[in-house]
Amino acid sequence: MNVENTKALLTGASGGIGRAIANRLAQGGALLTLVGRNQETLQDLNRSLPGKHRVLVADITTQTGRAAVLEHARAQETAMLINAAGVMDFQFVEQQSSACIEQMITTNMLAPVLLCHSLIPVLRQHEQAAIVNIGSIYGSIGHPGFSAYCASKFGLRGFTEALQRELADSPIRVLYLAPRATLTDLNTRAVDDLNKALGNSVDRPEQVAEELMNVLARSRRQRFMGWPENLFVRLNGLFPGLVHNALVRKLAIIRHHAQT
Ligand SMILES: NC(=O)c1ccc[n+]([C@@H]2O[C@H](COP(=O)([O-])OP(=O)(O)OC[C@H]3O[C@@H](n4cnc5c(N)ncnc54)[C@H](OP(=O)(O)O)[C@@H]3O)[C@@H](O)[C@H]2O)c1
């Protein structure tokens, strides 16, 4: 899909990956609505972008916030929804509070599902429209220390896959981009240390934004970023026992970092 002059609504715009996506889309001539909870941060971002864009302050975990997004999308005749907002807590699930688990599932899965649900009629008004859900490699591999986060991203991937099929004969392309570890504030020091200890590569947010442009240009239904992560996703589908054993061998290291 061509982004030039496309009205795109981006959640998580103030985040590390969101900013990079906003920059890349603005350079491509998209007309953006930048969604987040902090007006000042969004306005600063808006001033830094080429072109004219809008800011919408909304907490997507609330009914009021999602209603504001829908009202704005209707008024602006939005043609593209990018769900990039997300939260993550690295802890073994026994140590996590129920509020923290609820926040992850609500922000990463329920909110994007409900935003897709309410915006589909708006997107349908266009000859060409798109939904892009930002998932994660952890949406395909259950990783110790990230159980609830994995649940939210597995859920988002399942929803996206089914929606792709439901809307296959509509003008709306439904796309899924799964980054691997990326250098943003989402990852605490403990996660950064774990990635180092496990030898995991970490991408820059600009690489994710570039990949999003490729996904849009080629209407790629699913894109898993990085090597060997890409291979592990496939292996986990075909031979989950192999990935299980490999991760269980690292359990002591993961537990150590989750407790720091
Ligand atoms: N970084 C990684 O390693 C990595 C890897 C794979 C996938 N991802 C996924 O990529 C996406 C972007 O992550 P990131 O690394 O850019 O994270 P980030 O830098 O922490 O940014 C998170 C963004 O989500 C927004 N957000 C969180 N809760 C919200 C809420 N209730 N309502 C509205 N906005 C909310 C934040 O906005 P405000 O706080 O300003 O409201 C912020 O813009 C997420 O879906 C994440 O799961 C990240």
PDB file of C-alpha atoms and ligand atoms in Angstrom:
ATOM      1  CA  MET A   1       0.000   0.000   0.000  1.00  0.00           C
ATOM      2  CA  ASN A   2       1.273   3.449  -0.888  1.00  0.00           C
ATOM      3  CA  VAL A   3       1.514   5.669   2.198  1.00  0.00           C
ATOM      4  CA  GLU A   4       1.663   9.022   0.412  1.00  0.00           C
ATOM      5  CA  ASN A   5      -1.322  11.172   1.491  1.00  0.00           C
ATOM      6  CA  THR A   6      -2.720   8.213   3.443  1.00  0.00           C
ATOM      7  CA  LYS A   7      -4.384   9.154   6.721  1.00  0.00           C
ATOM      8  CA  ALA A   8      -2.793   6.836   9.274  1.00  0.00           C
ATOM      9  CA  LEU A   9      -3.537   6.542  12.976  1.00  0.00           C
ATOM     10  CA  LEU A  10      -0.587   5.284  15.018  1.00  0.00           C
ATOM     11  CA  THR A  11      -0.898   4.117  18.632  1.00  0.00           C
ATOM     12  CA  GLY A  12       2.304   3.975  20.651  1.00  0.00           C
ATOM     13  CA  ALA A  13       3.568   6.935  18.617  1.00  0.00           C
ATOM     14  CA  SER A  14       5.585   8.302  21.547  1.00  0.00           C
ATOM     15  CA  GLY A  15       7.459   5.027  22.091  1.00  0.00           C
ATOM     16  CA  GLY A  16      10.816   3.985  20.680  1.00  0.00           C
ATOM     17  CA  ILE A  17       9.404   1.992  17.768  1.00  0.00           C
ATOM     18  CA  GLY A  18       6.403   4.326  17.342  1.00  0.00           C
ATOM     19  CA  ARG A  19       8.620   7.404  16.884  1.00  0.00           C
ATOM     20  CA  ALA A  20      10.711   5.618  14.265  1.00  0.00           C
ATOM     21  CA  ILE A  21       7.533   4.512  12.454  1.00  0.00           C
ATOM     22  CA  ALA A  22       6.112   8.046  12.652  1.00  0.00           C
ATOM     23  CA  ASN A  23       9.319   9.438  11.158  1.00  0.00           C
ATOM     24  CA  ARG A  24       9.413   6.921   8.343  1.00  0.00           C
ATOM     25  CA  LEU A  25       5.722   7.310   7.475  1.00  0.00           C
ATOM     26  CA  ALA A  26       5.948  11.114   7.603  1.00  0.00           C
ATOM     27  CA  GLN A  27       8.944  10.998   5.243  1.00  0.00           C
ATOM     28  CA  GLY A  28       6.809   8.877   2.917  1.00  0.00           C
ATOM     29  CA  GLY A  29       4.107  11.565   2.884  1.00  0.00           C
ATOM     30  CA  ALA A  30       1.546   9.959   5.223  1.00  0.00           C
ATOM     31  CA  LEU A  31      -0.799  12.215   7.201  1.00  0.00           C
ATOM     32  CA  LEU A  32      -0.522  10.967  10.752  1.00  0.00           C
ATOM     33  CA  THR A  33      -2.550  10.957  13.920  1.00  0.00           C
ATOM     34  CA  LEU A  34      -0.123  10.360  16.774  1.00  0.00           C
ATOM     35  CA  VAL A  35      -1.821   8.593  19.687  1.00  0.00           C
ATOM     36  CA  GLY A  36      -0.470   8.311  23.236  1.00  0.00           C
ATOM     37  CA  ARG A  37      -1.181   9.418  26.790  1.00  0.00           C
ATOM     38  CA  ASN A  38       1.233  12.340  27.048  1.00  0.00           C
ATOM     39  CA  GLN A  39       0.286  15.472  25.099  1.00  0.00           C
ATOM     40  CA  GLU A  40       3.641  17.213  25.482  1.00  0.00           C
ATOM     41  CA  THR A  41       5.617  14.209  24.209  1.00  0.00           C
ATOM     42  CA  LEU A  42       3.278  13.830  21.231  1.00  0.00           C
ATOM     43  CA  GLN A  43       3.436  17.539  20.405  1.00  0.00           C
ATOM     44  CA  ASP A  44       7.257  17.497  20.547  1.00  0.00           C
ATOM     45  CA  LEU A  45       7.240  14.522  18.190  1.00  0.00           C
ATOM     46  CA  ASN A  46       4.761  16.258  15.878  1.00  0.00           C
ATOM     47  CA  ARG A  47       7.003  19.350  15.649  1.00  0.00           C
ATOM     48  CA  SER A  48       9.973  17.160  14.700  1.00  0.00           C
ATOM     49  CA  LEU A  49       8.187  15.479  11.766  1.00  0.00           C
ATOM     50  CA  PRO A  50       8.054  16.669   8.160  1.00  0.00           C
ATOM     51  CA  GLY A  51       4.480  17.502   7.076  1.00  0.00           C
ATOM     52  CA  LYS A  52       1.286  18.307   8.958  1.00  0.00           C
ATOM     53  CA  HIS A  53       0.020  15.795  11.493  1.00  0.00           C
ATOM     54  CA  ARG A  54      -2.385  15.544  14.407  1.00  0.00           C
ATOM     55  CA  VAL A  55      -2.053  14.547  18.021  1.00  0.00           C
ATOM     56  CA  LEU A  56      -4.636  12.566  19.971  1.00  0.00           C
ATOM     57  CA  VAL A  57      -4.270  12.019  23.698  1.00  0.00           C
ATOM     58  CA  ALA A  58      -5.982   8.745  24.602  1.00  0.00           C
ATOM     59  CA  ASP A  59      -5.458   5.849  26.974  1.00  0.00           C
ATOM     60  CA  ILE A  60      -6.376   2.885  24.778  1.00  0.00           C
ATOM     61  CA  THR A  61      -7.072   0.657  27.780  1.00  0.00           C
ATOM     62  CA  THR A  62     -10.132   2.763  28.647  1.00  0.00           C
ATOM     63  CA  GLN A  63     -13.512   2.835  26.945  1.00  0.00           C
ATOM     64  CA  THR A  64     -13.289   6.664  26.841  1.00  0.00           C
ATOM     65  CA  GLY A  65      -9.868   6.562  25.212  1.00  0.00           C
ATOM     66  CA  ARG A  66     -10.974   4.095  22.533  1.00  0.00           C
ATOM     67  CA  ALA A  67     -14.157   6.110  21.873  1.00  0.00           C
ATOM     68  CA  ALA A  68     -11.968   9.201  21.312  1.00  0.00           C
ATOM     69  CA  VAL A  69      -9.871   7.227  18.807  1.00  0.00           C
ATOM     70  CA  LEU A  70     -13.003   6.109  16.939  1.00  0.00           C
ATOM     71  CA  GLU A  71     -14.493   9.617  16.875  1.00  0.00           C
ATOM     72  CA  HIS A  72     -11.221  11.017  15.549  1.00  0.00           C
ATOM     73  CA  ALA A  73     -10.878   8.251  12.933  1.00  0.00           C
ATOM     74  CA  ARG A  74     -14.425   8.907  11.696  1.00  0.00           C
ATOM     75  CA  ALA A  75     -13.844  12.666  11.469  1.00  0.00           C
ATOM     76  CA  GLN A  76     -10.479  12.256   9.731  1.00  0.00           C
ATOM     77  CA  GLU A  77     -11.583   9.380   7.493  1.00  0.00           C
ATOM     78  CA  THR A  78      -8.619   7.299   8.619  1.00  0.00           C
ATOM     79  CA  ALA A  79      -7.412   4.721   6.070  1.00  0.00           C
ATOM     80  CA  MET A  80      -4.705   3.005   8.096  1.00  0.00           C
ATOM     81  CA  LEU A  81      -4.571   1.814  11.707  1.00  0.00           C
ATOM     82  CA  ILE A  82      -1.215   0.872  13.189  1.00  0.00           C
ATOM     83  CA  ASN A  83      -1.402  -0.739  16.621  1.00  0.00           C
ATOM     84  CA  ALA A  84       2.062  -0.217  18.110  1.00  0.00           C
ATOM     85  CA  ALA A  85       1.264   0.649  21.748  1.00  0.00           C
ATOM     86  CA  GLY A  86       2.486  -1.944  24.182  1.00  0.00           C
ATOM     87  CA  VAL A  87       3.768  -2.666  27.671  1.00  0.00           C
ATOM     88  CA  MET A  88       5.985  -5.444  28.981  1.00  0.00           C
ATOM     89  CA  ASP A  89       6.941  -6.756  32.410  1.00  0.00           C
ATOM     90  CA  PHE A  90       9.798  -9.248  32.689  1.00  0.00           C
ATOM     91  CA  GLN A  91       9.073 -11.513  35.683  1.00  0.00           C
ATOM     92  CA  PHE A  92       8.201 -15.106  36.331  1.00  0.00           C
ATOM     93  CA  VAL A  93       4.413 -15.169  36.453  1.00  0.00           C
ATOM     94  CA  GLU A  94       4.353 -16.298  40.114  1.00  0.00           C
ATOM     95  CA  GLN A  95       6.112 -13.064  41.067  1.00  0.00           C
ATOM     96  CA  GLN A  96       3.870 -10.799  38.960  1.00  0.00           C
ATOM     97  CA  SER A  97       0.930  -8.864  40.359  1.00  0.00           C
ATOM     98  CA  SER A  98      -2.464  -9.609  38.837  1.00  0.00           C
ATOM     99  CA  ALA A  99      -2.794  -5.882  37.995  1.00  0.00           C
ATOM    100  CA  CYS A 100       0.408  -6.050  35.957  1.00  0.00           C
ATOM    101  CA  ILE A 101      -0.794  -9.138  34.055  1.00  0.00           C
ATOM    102  CA  GLU A 102      -4.129  -7.446  33.371  1.00  0.00           C
ATOM    103  CA  GLN A 103      -2.378  -4.294  32.116  1.00  0.00           C
ATOM    104  CA  MET A 104      -0.300  -6.309  29.619  1.00  0.00           C
ATOM    105  CA  ILE A 105      -3.230  -8.323  28.277  1.00  0.00           C
ATOM    106  CA  THR A 106      -5.444  -5.227  28.054  1.00  0.00           C
ATOM    107  CA  THR A 107      -2.882  -2.952  26.395  1.00  0.00           C
ATOM    108  CA  ASN A 108      -1.250  -5.473  24.061  1.00  0.00           C
ATOM    109  CA  MET A 109      -4.237  -7.593  23.063  1.00  0.00           C
ATOM    110  CA  LEU A 110      -7.699  -6.430  24.125  1.00  0.00           C
ATOM    111  CA  ALA A 111      -7.199  -2.771  23.167  1.00  0.00           C
ATOM    112  CA  PRO A 112      -5.864  -3.431  19.632  1.00  0.00           C
ATOM    113  CA  VAL A 113      -8.608  -6.034  19.062  1.00  0.00           C
ATOM    114  CA  LEU A 114     -11.280  -3.521  20.108  1.00  0.00           C
ATOM    115  CA  LEU A 115      -9.687  -0.743  18.032  1.00  0.00           C
ATOM    116  CA  CYS A 116      -9.685  -2.989  14.951  1.00  0.00           C
ATOM    117  CA  HIS A 117     -13.310  -3.919  15.688  1.00  0.00           C
ATOM    118  CA  SER A 118     -14.510  -0.324  15.946  1.00  0.00           C
ATOM    119  CA  LEU A 119     -12.408   1.109  13.094  1.00  0.00           C
ATOM    120  CA  ILE A 120     -13.184  -1.534  10.442  1.00  0.00           C
ATOM    121  CA  PRO A 121     -16.314   0.335   9.226  1.00  0.00           C
ATOM    122  CA  VAL A 122     -14.232   3.528   8.894  1.00  0.00           C
ATOM    123  CA  LEU A 123     -11.451   1.753   6.988  1.00  0.00           C
ATOM    124  CA  ARG A 124     -13.977   0.050   4.703  1.00  0.00           C
ATOM    125  CA  GLN A 125     -14.920   3.438   3.235  1.00  0.00           C
ATOM    126  CA  HIS A 126     -11.621   3.501   1.320  1.00  0.00           C
ATOM    127  CA  GLU A 127     -10.626   1.705  -1.856  1.00  0.00           C
ATOM    128  CA  GLN A 128      -7.387   0.763  -0.128  1.00  0.00           C
ATOM    129  CA  ALA A 129      -6.982   0.510   3.629  1.00  0.00           C
ATOM    130  CA  ALA A 130      -4.728  -1.287   6.088  1.00  0.00           C
ATOM    131  CA  ILE A 131      -4.421  -2.499   9.647  1.00  0.00           C
ATOM    132  CA  VAL A 132      -0.910  -3.227  10.900  1.00  0.00           C
ATOM    133  CA  ASN A 133      -0.579  -4.982  14.235  1.00  0.00           C
ATOM    134  CA  ILE A 134       2.843  -4.881  15.839  1.00  0.00           C
ATOM    135  CA  GLY A 135       3.362  -8.214  17.532  1.00  0.00           C
ATOM    136  CA  SER A 136       6.593  -9.785  18.686  1.00  0.00           C
ATOM    137  CA  ILE A 137       8.743 -12.848  18.206  1.00  0.00           C
ATOM    138  CA  TYR A 138       7.313 -13.659  21.667  1.00  0.00           C
ATOM    139  CA  GLY A 139       3.940 -13.907  19.944  1.00  0.00           C
ATOM    140  CA  SER A 140       5.170 -17.210  18.471  1.00  0.00           C
ATOM    141  CA  ILE A 141       7.588 -18.529  21.094  1.00  0.00           C
ATOM    142  CA  GLY A 142       6.585 -18.993  24.725  1.00  0.00           C
ATOM    143  CA  HIS A 143       9.598 -17.646  26.621  1.00  0.00           C
ATOM    144  CA  PRO A 144      10.119 -18.065  30.391  1.00  0.00           C
ATOM    145  CA  GLY A 145       9.964 -14.727  32.209  1.00  0.00           C
ATOM    146  CA  PHE A 146       7.511 -13.317  29.650  1.00  0.00           C
ATOM    147  CA  SER A 147       4.486 -15.611  30.059  1.00  0.00           C
ATOM    148  CA  ALA A 148       1.782 -12.932  30.259  1.00  0.00           C
ATOM    149  CA  TYR A 149       3.475 -10.797  27.592  1.00  0.00           C
ATOM    150  CA  CYS A 150       3.648 -13.902  25.352  1.00  0.00           C
ATOM    151  CA  ALA A 151      -0.048 -14.557  26.033  1.00  0.00           C
ATOM    152  CA  SER A 152      -0.929 -11.032  24.885  1.00  0.00           C
ATOM    153  CA  LYS A 153       1.173 -11.277  21.719  1.00  0.00           C
ATOM    154  CA  PHE A 154       0.086 -14.855  20.857  1.00  0.00           C
ATOM    155  CA  GLY A 155      -3.484 -13.572  21.196  1.00  0.00           C
ATOM    156  CA  LEU A 156      -2.821 -10.593  18.961  1.00  0.00           C
ATOM    157  CA  ARG A 157      -1.215 -12.820  16.322  1.00  0.00           C
ATOM    158  CA  GLY A 158      -4.153 -15.251  16.392  1.00  0.00           C
ATOM    159  CA  PHE A 159      -6.636 -12.422  16.075  1.00  0.00           C
ATOM    160  CA  THR A 160      -4.658 -10.872  13.213  1.00  0.00           C
ATOM    161  CA  GLU A 161      -4.459 -14.178  11.326  1.00  0.00           C
ATOM    162  CA  ALA A 162      -8.209 -14.776  11.602  1.00  0.00           C
ATOM    163  CA  LEU A 163      -9.002 -11.167  10.669  1.00  0.00           C
ATOM    164  CA  GLN A 164      -6.754 -11.438   7.594  1.00  0.00           C
ATOM    165  CA  ARG A 165      -8.971 -14.273   6.451  1.00  0.00           C
ATOM    166  CA  GLU A 166     -12.260 -12.582   7.397  1.00  0.00           C
ATOM    167  CA  LEU A 167     -11.314  -9.450   5.456  1.00  0.00           C
ATOM    168  CA  ALA A 168      -9.595 -11.178   2.520  1.00  0.00           C
ATOM    169  CA  ASP A 169     -12.346 -10.062   0.110  1.00  0.00           C
ATOM    170  CA  SER A 170     -12.476  -6.516   1.517  1.00  0.00           C
ATOM    171  CA  PRO A 171     -10.349  -3.465   0.652  1.00  0.00           C
ATOM    172  CA  ILE A 172      -8.623  -3.748   4.059  1.00  0.00           C
ATOM    173  CA  ARG A 173      -5.221  -5.456   4.158  1.00  0.00           C
ATOM    174  CA  VAL A 174      -4.452  -6.860   7.613  1.00  0.00           C
ATOM    175  CA  LEU A 175      -0.724  -7.135   8.311  1.00  0.00           C
ATOM    176  CA  TYR A 176       1.396  -8.402  11.188  1.00  0.00           C
ATOM    177  CA  LEU A 177       4.954  -7.347  11.959  1.00  0.00           C
ATOM    178  CA  ALA A 178       6.831  -9.171  14.718  1.00  0.00           C
ATOM    179  CA  PRO A 179      10.043  -7.439  15.827  1.00  0.00           C
ATOM    180  CA  ARG A 180      12.704  -9.205  17.869  1.00  0.00           C
ATOM    181  CA  ALA A 181      14.424  -7.402  20.790  1.00  0.00           C
ATOM    182  CA  THR A 182      14.659  -3.713  19.904  1.00  0.00           C
ATOM    183  CA  LEU A 183      16.514  -0.901  21.657  1.00  0.00           C
ATOM    184  CA  THR A 184      13.699   1.024  23.389  1.00  0.00           C
ATOM    185  CA  ASP A 185      12.513   1.917  26.892  1.00  0.00           C
ATOM    186  CA  LEU A 186      10.145  -1.077  26.786  1.00  0.00           C
ATOM    187  CA  ASN A 187      13.128  -3.165  27.847  1.00  0.00           C
ATOM    188  CA  THR A 188      14.331  -2.622  31.410  1.00  0.00           C
ATOM    189  CA  ARG A 189      17.963  -2.971  32.391  1.00  0.00           C
ATOM    190  CA  ALA A 190      17.194  -6.570  33.449  1.00  0.00           C
ATOM    191  CA  VAL A 191      15.895  -7.382  29.946  1.00  0.00           C
ATOM    192  CA  ASP A 192      18.939  -5.753  28.328  1.00  0.00           C
ATOM    193  CA  ASP A 193      21.209  -7.800  30.601  1.00  0.00           C
ATOM    194  CA  LEU A 194      19.274 -10.979  29.811  1.00  0.00           C
ATOM    195  CA  ASN A 195      19.582 -10.329  26.066  1.00  0.00           C
ATOM    196  CA  LYS A 196      23.344  -9.890  26.497  1.00  0.00           C
ATOM    197  CA  ALA A 197      23.640 -13.048  28.612  1.00  0.00           C
ATOM    198  CA  LEU A 198      21.663 -15.083  26.042  1.00  0.00           C
ATOM    199  CA  GLY A 199      23.538 -13.560  23.102  1.00  0.00           C
ATOM    200  CA  ASN A 200      20.312 -12.153  21.607  1.00  0.00           C
ATOM    201  CA  SER A 201      20.751  -9.514  18.906  1.00  0.00           C
ATOM    202  CA  VAL A 202      19.013  -6.206  19.457  1.00  0.00           C
ATOM    203  CA  ASP A 203      17.665  -4.139  16.552  1.00  0.00           C
ATOM    204  CA  ARG A 204      17.363  -0.360  16.310  1.00  0.00           C
ATOM    205  CA  PRO A 205      13.816   1.030  16.131  1.00  0.00           C
ATOM    206  CA  GLU A 206      14.647   2.437  12.670  1.00  0.00           C
ATOM    207  CA  GLN A 207      15.105  -1.145  11.408  1.00  0.00           C
ATOM    208  CA  VAL A 208      11.584  -1.989  12.589  1.00  0.00           C
ATOM    209  CA  ALA A 209      10.221   1.138  10.873  1.00  0.00           C
ATOM    210  CA  GLU A 210      11.994   0.199   7.631  1.00  0.00           C
ATOM    211  CA  GLU A 211      10.536  -3.308   7.854  1.00  0.00           C
ATOM    212  CA  LEU A 212       7.078  -1.839   8.379  1.00  0.00           C
ATOM    213  CA  MET A 213       7.479   0.115   5.128  1.00  0.00           C
ATOM    214  CA  ASN A 214       8.403  -3.164   3.356  1.00  0.00           C
ATOM    215  CA  VAL A 215       5.431  -4.968   4.907  1.00  0.00           C
ATOM    216  CA  LEU A 216       3.118  -2.176   3.682  1.00  0.00           C
ATOM    217  CA  ALA A 217       4.686  -1.931   0.220  1.00  0.00           C
ATOM    218  CA  ARG A 218       4.394  -5.695  -0.356  1.00  0.00           C
ATOM    219  CA  SER A 219       1.236  -6.284   1.711  1.00  0.00           C
ATOM    220  CA  ARG A 220       3.120  -9.015   3.607  1.00  0.00           C
ATOM    221  CA  ARG A 221       0.674 -10.755   5.891  1.00  0.00           C
ATOM    222  CA  GLN A 222       3.266 -11.836   8.433  1.00  0.00           C
ATOM    223  CA  ARG A 223       6.835 -10.758   8.944  1.00  0.00           C
ATOM    224  CA  PHE A 224       9.082 -12.073  11.701  1.00  0.00           C
ATOM    225  CA  MET A 225      12.234 -10.013  12.092  1.00  0.00           C
ATOM    226  CA  GLY A 226      15.753 -11.287  12.576  1.00  0.00           C
ATOM    227  CA  TRP A 227      17.898 -14.344  12.225  1.00  0.00           C
ATOM    228  CA  PRO A 228      17.960 -16.833  14.049  1.00  0.00           C
ATOM    229  CA  GLU A 229      14.633 -15.658  15.610  1.00  0.00           C
ATOM    230  CA  ASN A 230      12.880 -16.292  12.291  1.00  0.00           C
ATOM    231  CA  LEU A 231      14.166 -19.877  12.304  1.00  0.00           C
ATOM    232  CA  PHE A 232      13.127 -20.416  15.962  1.00  0.00           C
ATOM    233  CA  VAL A 233       9.571 -19.319  15.141  1.00  0.00           C
ATOM    234  CA  ARG A 234       9.389 -21.978  12.420  1.00  0.00           C
ATOM    235  CA  LEU A 235      11.143 -24.613  14.566  1.00  0.00           C
ATOM    236  CA  ASN A 236       8.777 -23.945  17.470  1.00  0.00           C
ATOM    237  CA  GLY A 237       5.840 -24.560  15.134  1.00  0.00           C
ATOM    238  CA  LEU A 238       7.254 -27.812  13.745  1.00  0.00           C
ATOM    239  CA  PHE A 239       9.369 -29.199  16.600  1.00  0.00           C
ATOM    240  CA  PRO A 240       8.381 -27.385  19.814  1.00  0.00           C
ATOM    241  CA  GLY A 241      10.347 -29.937  21.868  1.00  0.00           C
ATOM    242  CA  LEU A 242      13.633 -28.643  20.424  1.00  0.00           C
ATOM    243  CA  VAL A 243      12.917 -25.037  21.367  1.00  0.00           C
ATOM    244  CA  HIS A 244      11.505 -26.130  24.739  1.00  0.00           C
ATOM    245  CA  ASN A 245      14.715 -27.989  25.618  1.00  0.00           C
ATOM    246  CA  ALA A 246      16.917 -25.117  24.421  1.00  0.00           C
ATOM    247  CA  LEU A 247      15.023 -22.586  26.581  1.00  0.00           C
ATOM    248  CA  VAL A 248      14.772 -24.853  29.625  1.00  0.00           C
ATOM    249  CA  ARG A 249      18.574 -25.223  29.507  1.00  0.00           C
ATOM    250  CA  LYS A 250      18.743 -21.392  29.967  1.00  0.00           C
ATOM    251  CA  LEU A 251      16.158 -21.330  32.766  1.00  0.00           C
ATOM    252  CA  ALA A 252      18.651 -20.589  35.574  1.00  0.00           C
ATOM    253  CA  ILE A 253      20.083 -17.599  33.644  1.00  0.00           C
ATOM    254  CA  ILE A 254      16.603 -16.284  32.849  1.00  0.00           C
ATOM    255  CA  ARG A 255      15.458 -16.684  36.479  1.00  0.00           C
ATOM    256  CA  HIS A 256      18.577 -14.881  37.712  1.00  0.00           C
ATOM    257  CA  HIS A 257      17.901 -11.843  35.508  1.00  0.00           C
ATOM    258  CA  ALA A 258      14.157 -11.828  36.238  1.00  0.00           C
ATOM    259  CA  GLN A 259      14.976 -11.496  39.941  1.00  0.00           C
ATOM    260  CA  THR A 260      17.391  -8.543  39.554  1.00  0.00           C
TER     261      THR A 260
HETATM  262  N1  LIG B   1      11.223  -3.024  22.167  1.00  0.00           N
HETATM  263  C1  LIG B   1      11.198  -4.330  21.918  1.00  0.00           C
HETATM  264  O1  LIG B   1      12.162  -5.061  22.246  1.00  0.00           O
HETATM  265  C2  LIG B   1      10.031  -4.934  21.211  1.00  0.00           C
HETATM  266  C3  LIG B   1      10.199  -6.209  20.633  1.00  0.00           C
HETATM  267  C4  LIG B   1       9.108  -6.799  19.994  1.00  0.00           C
HETATM  268  C5  LIG B   1       7.897  -6.134  19.945  1.00  0.00           C
HETATM  269  N2  LIG B   1       7.768  -4.896  20.516  1.00  0.00           N
HETATM  270  C6  LIG B   1       6.443  -4.265  20.441  1.00  0.00           C
HETATM  271  O2  LIG B   1       6.567  -3.044  19.736  1.00  0.00           O
HETATM  272  C7  LIG B   1       5.573  -2.125  20.193  1.00  0.00           C
HETATM  273  C8  LIG B   1       6.250  -0.803  20.552  1.00  0.00           C
HETATM  274  O3  LIG B   1       7.145  -1.040  21.633  1.00  0.00           O
HETATM  275  P1  LIG B   1       8.320  -0.027  22.030  1.00  0.00           P
HETATM  276  O4  LIG B   1       9.548  -0.832  22.200  1.00  0.00           O
HETATM  277  O5  LIG B   1       8.323   1.144  21.134  1.00  0.00           O
HETATM  278  O6  LIG B   1       7.822   0.398  23.499  1.00  0.00           O
HETATM  279  P2  LIG B   1       7.954   1.779  24.279  1.00  0.00           P
HETATM  280  O7  LIG B   1       9.123   2.552  23.804  1.00  0.00           O
HETATM  281  O8  LIG B   1       7.890   1.424  25.728  1.00  0.00           O
HETATM  282  O9  LIG B   1       6.618   2.552  23.865  1.00  0.00           O
HETATM  283  C9  LIG B   1       5.373   2.061  24.254  1.00  0.00           C
HETATM  284  C10 LIG B   1       4.306   2.944  23.647  1.00  0.00           C
HETATM  285  O10 LIG B   1       3.019   2.427  24.018  1.00  0.00           O
HETATM  286  C11 LIG B   1       2.235   3.499  24.491  1.00  0.00           C
HETATM  287  N3  LIG B   1       1.254   3.035  25.466  1.00  0.00           N
HETATM  288  C12 LIG B   1       1.442   2.167  26.498  1.00  0.00           C
HETATM  289  N4  LIG B   1       0.312   2.024  27.194  1.00  0.00           N
HETATM  290  C13 LIG B   1      -0.620   2.806  26.592  1.00  0.00           C
HETATM  291  C14 LIG B   1      -1.978   3.086  26.846  1.00  0.00           C
HETATM  292  N5  LIG B   1      -2.629   2.528  27.897  1.00  0.00           N
HETATM  293  N6  LIG B   1      -2.643   3.934  26.028  1.00  0.00           N
HETATM  294  C15 LIG B   1      -2.001   4.516  24.987  1.00  0.00           C
HETATM  295  N7  LIG B   1      -0.712   4.289  24.689  1.00  0.00           N
HETATM  296  C16 LIG B   1      -0.021   3.452  25.488  1.00  0.00           C
HETATM  297  C17 LIG B   1       3.231   4.459  25.129  1.00  0.00           C
HETATM  298  O11 LIG B   1       2.665   5.742  25.153  1.00  0.00           O
HETATM  299  P3  LIG B   1       2.636   6.713  26.444  1.00  0.00           P
HETATM  300  O12 LIG B   1       3.314   5.964  27.575  1.00  0.00           O
HETATM  301  O13 LIG B   1       3.363   7.938  26.014  1.00  0.00           O
HETATM  302  O14 LIG B   1       1.196   6.911  26.642  1.00  0.00           O
HETATM  303  C18 LIG B   1       4.367   4.382  24.130  1.00  0.00           C
HETATM  304  O15 LIG B   1       4.109   5.224  23.041  1.00  0.00           O
HETATM  305  C19 LIG B   1       4.886  -2.800  21.385  1.00  0.00           C
HETATM  306  O16 LIG B   1       3.691  -3.379  20.949  1.00  0.00           O
HETATM  307  C20 LIG B   1       5.867  -3.880  21.800  1.00  0.00           C
HETATM  308  O17 LIG B   1       5.217  -4.947  22.437  1.00  0.00           O
HETATM  309  C21 LIG B   1       8.805  -4.288  21.123  1.00  0.00           C
END
